[in-house]
Amino acid sequence: MTTLTVELDGGRNAFLPGEAVEGQVSWDLEAAPRSLEVRLFWYTSGRGDADQEVVAVEEVPTPAASGWLRFSFRLPPGPYSFSGQLVTLAWAVELVAPAEGVAGRADLVVGPERHEVRIDAEPPPSPIQKTRKSRGS
Amino acid sequence: MAAFRITTRTTTGGSPSVVGKLTGSLFFLVFAALGLGLGGFFAATLWRGAASWRWEPAQCRVLGASVKEQLFTLPPAEAAATADAYALSVTYQWDRHGRTYGGDHLGSGGGYRSYGEAAKAAALYPPGAMVRCYVDPANPAAAVLRRPALWAFALLGVPLLFAAFGIGGVVTLWRRGRRPPAGASAPRSQRTRKGAGRGCAVAVFGVFALFGAGFMVPFAFPLARYLGSRDWVQAPATIVWSGVGAHSGSDSTTYSVDMLYEYEHGGRRYRANRYNFSIGSSSGREGKEAVVAGLPAGAQTAAWVDPRDPSVAVLDRTLGSFIWFSLIPGVFVLIGVVGMTASLLAGRRKAAGLDWLPSGAAAGGGAASTSTALAGGGSVRELAAAPGTSGALSAAGVPAGPLTLRPGKSRVGSFVALLFAALFWNGIVSVFLVSMRSEGKLFHDGCATLFLVPFVLVGIGLLLSVPYGFLAMFNPRVEVTLSTPLGPGAAVALAWRFTGASGRMRRLVLMVEGREEATYRRGTDTTTVKRTFARLVAFDSDDPARMPQGETLVLLPPDTMHSFQSSHNKVTWTLVVHGDIPRWPDISDEAALTVYPAALLAGGGTPS
């Protein structure tokens, strides 16, 4: 049984930009992986093609078939986690064995007040449209 | 901190189906086969041609060296077309295994366009001198003085690039699709080598520039020769032979003016076969025939002679209109250079870990990199950051206020573009209309007439928009200033000032809009969808006294999203300026704003 897990300290999964994300990764593979990496990254989902960016990487030195490691990342000032009707952006920490193509992940939220920014509400109507309507009538 | 960005085509990071993989593999295998096949063929040809590189170095004694004047010895028709007017001839001998051998094989080159070049080469082989030569170990009677240049092997890179792309594509396709074992999931994040994407973009644009430069060579040589011929002198010349040379290619035939003429300079008789400075041949037989008809054998004319090397002459030293064609490869060079520069500049932002901010927002490039990457279309004008309007950037790359926005795109330019589009479109459509009318099909062939209707309607629409664009050129112009960069929850003073006849406005609206934008591909179509999620009216008045200039506060909600951009997804903020003018095109300007995350405005840096 192959397992890769990422645990954030205190079970916390919401952070302010600039805060430290700390925790522990553990793995149990059938054989020692060629390499093992802990990655901090963001990714988009929604209507558009998905984008992602790996912001920071900690490489596990000479990994055995099983083991554990503590990690610590400092979050950048952005982008915030947000959710819209077309685009959603989320953050995660992932433990990856690239050559074996396996991973374990923990999602997190990065934003002001440690909340995801919601941009899915409808805006008020445009006054310009009102101008055009009033001229037309 | 290192930053890596990857774009995937699926929203879940999943792998393509088996059919997809097979189709993809077929596509990549064609590339690989083409690359390997062509590469193998080139390599074998080059290997055979470079045989003398495998020969043994030896010392040869020069017996004699001379320059053969081919233009006097070859038949006139052949002499008129040869590129090697002067041939270097060297005889030499060498010792091998106790025996002495003799030969005159140069091995590479030996033909020259001018006597001066050939004489210079001959001077390298004075009689009696011992020079380096290369002897075939399998046949000691075979030797050469020169070995061919090896630069041609560099051309192997092109087919090998194809092969690498094909093989790499197949490997990536099948590696990506591996199913993870039970208890684990496939990685969502993908890491690329730092700077690989940028390096790739620079390489692609570099190839563009190189191709452009390569195609400019046929123009560069004549230009250089033309510039170097200003002090040439005229000499009476007699045409010995003239004709039009035909050069059959794989898909067409090109032609050249082949000319052999004789002249005197410094008391010596010379022959030359260059008509003008252009190299190679080109299409268009008639023009060349006219030249030949004007200069038949025996005709008296004047040649331009290089006084430094009188064997070099030309009959027509004008450049001709063909030089304007150099602008076509010049466009390639321009695209390549601009693309390489942009890619390198983008790399600077990526290195700062802020490439999710819109372009120009945090490039650290000085005053022009303010929060004003601007967009517009149709009657919407673009605004651009005014150079020198803002101060230095903070350590985090955020520009210090105030930030001034001015119209960046000339309204005259927009009008000219609209006029050009209208004339171009209607010009093409009118060709079809006239053709149908002359054939009696217009209004009689219902199907053909119906087919043209939408094209005609678009043309009419374009023509009607021309006067609209013309009138819009005379609209008042607005200049907007922000006291500081924008951020969620930060109050910013927005000041505006109109120049021109702002008294004509009946109502003015200034508002800030937040939009989300997603781009996706379905098959070969790329679609972008946009949606407005926030709208803040900063100013809305019909009071004529308040419209020409004023100031207001813009306060974005503290819990809203900052500007964001990735390859296919964006959050943008836009300043909309709308001026309502009765019986006249409205003012409708837009300026893209960069809204910074609070941590950046507070001076926070990039992660470590």
Tab-separated table of N, CA and C in Angstrom, chain A residues 19 34 61-62 65 80 92 104 112 122 128-129:
chain	number	residue	atom	x	y	z
A	19	GLU	N	2.284	34.615	6.146
A	19	GLU	CA	2.419	33.725	7.303
A	19	GLU	C	3.206	32.467	6.930
A	34	ARG	N	12.956	7.740	-6.260
A	34	ARG	CA	14.162	8.372	-6.795
A	34	ARG	C	14.357	9.767	-6.179
A	61	PRO	N	16.097	14.931	1.214
A	61	PRO	CA	17.393	14.377	0.821
A	61	PRO	C	17.419	12.849	0.958
A	62	THR	N	17.880	12.178	-0.073
A	62	THR	CA	18.008	10.703	-0.143
A	62	THR	C	16.874	9.973	0.592
A	65	ALA	N	12.301	4.203	1.637
A	65	ALA	CA	10.971	3.765	1.203
A	65	ALA	C	9.884	4.339	2.099
A	80	TYR	N	-4.397	35.711	-3.528
A	80	TYR	CA	-5.335	35.212	-2.526
A	80	TYR	C	-6.082	33.993	-3.081
A	92	ALA	N	-2.270	24.768	-2.025
A	92	ALA	CA	-2.086	23.435	-1.459
A	92	ALA	C	-0.612	23.180	-1.171
A	104	GLY	N	0.535	13.103	-2.271
A	104	GLY	CA	-0.473	13.329	-1.238
A	104	GLY	C	-0.579	14.831	-1.046
A	112	PRO	N	-7.039	37.549	3.026
A	112	PRO	CA	-7.186	38.507	4.116
A	112	PRO	C	-8.194	37.948	5.123
A	122	GLU	N	-23.425	39.067	-7.773
A	122	GLU	CA	-23.724	39.924	-8.932
A	122	GLU	C	-23.474	41.385	-8.566
A	128	ILE	N	-24.119	53.506	-16.810
A	128	ILE	CA	-23.980	53.864	-18.228
A	128	ILE	C	-25.121	53.260	-19.029
A	129	GLN	N	-25.475	52.036	-18.704
A	129	GLN	CA	-26.609	51.415	-19.408
A	129	GLN	C	-27.878	52.210	-19.170
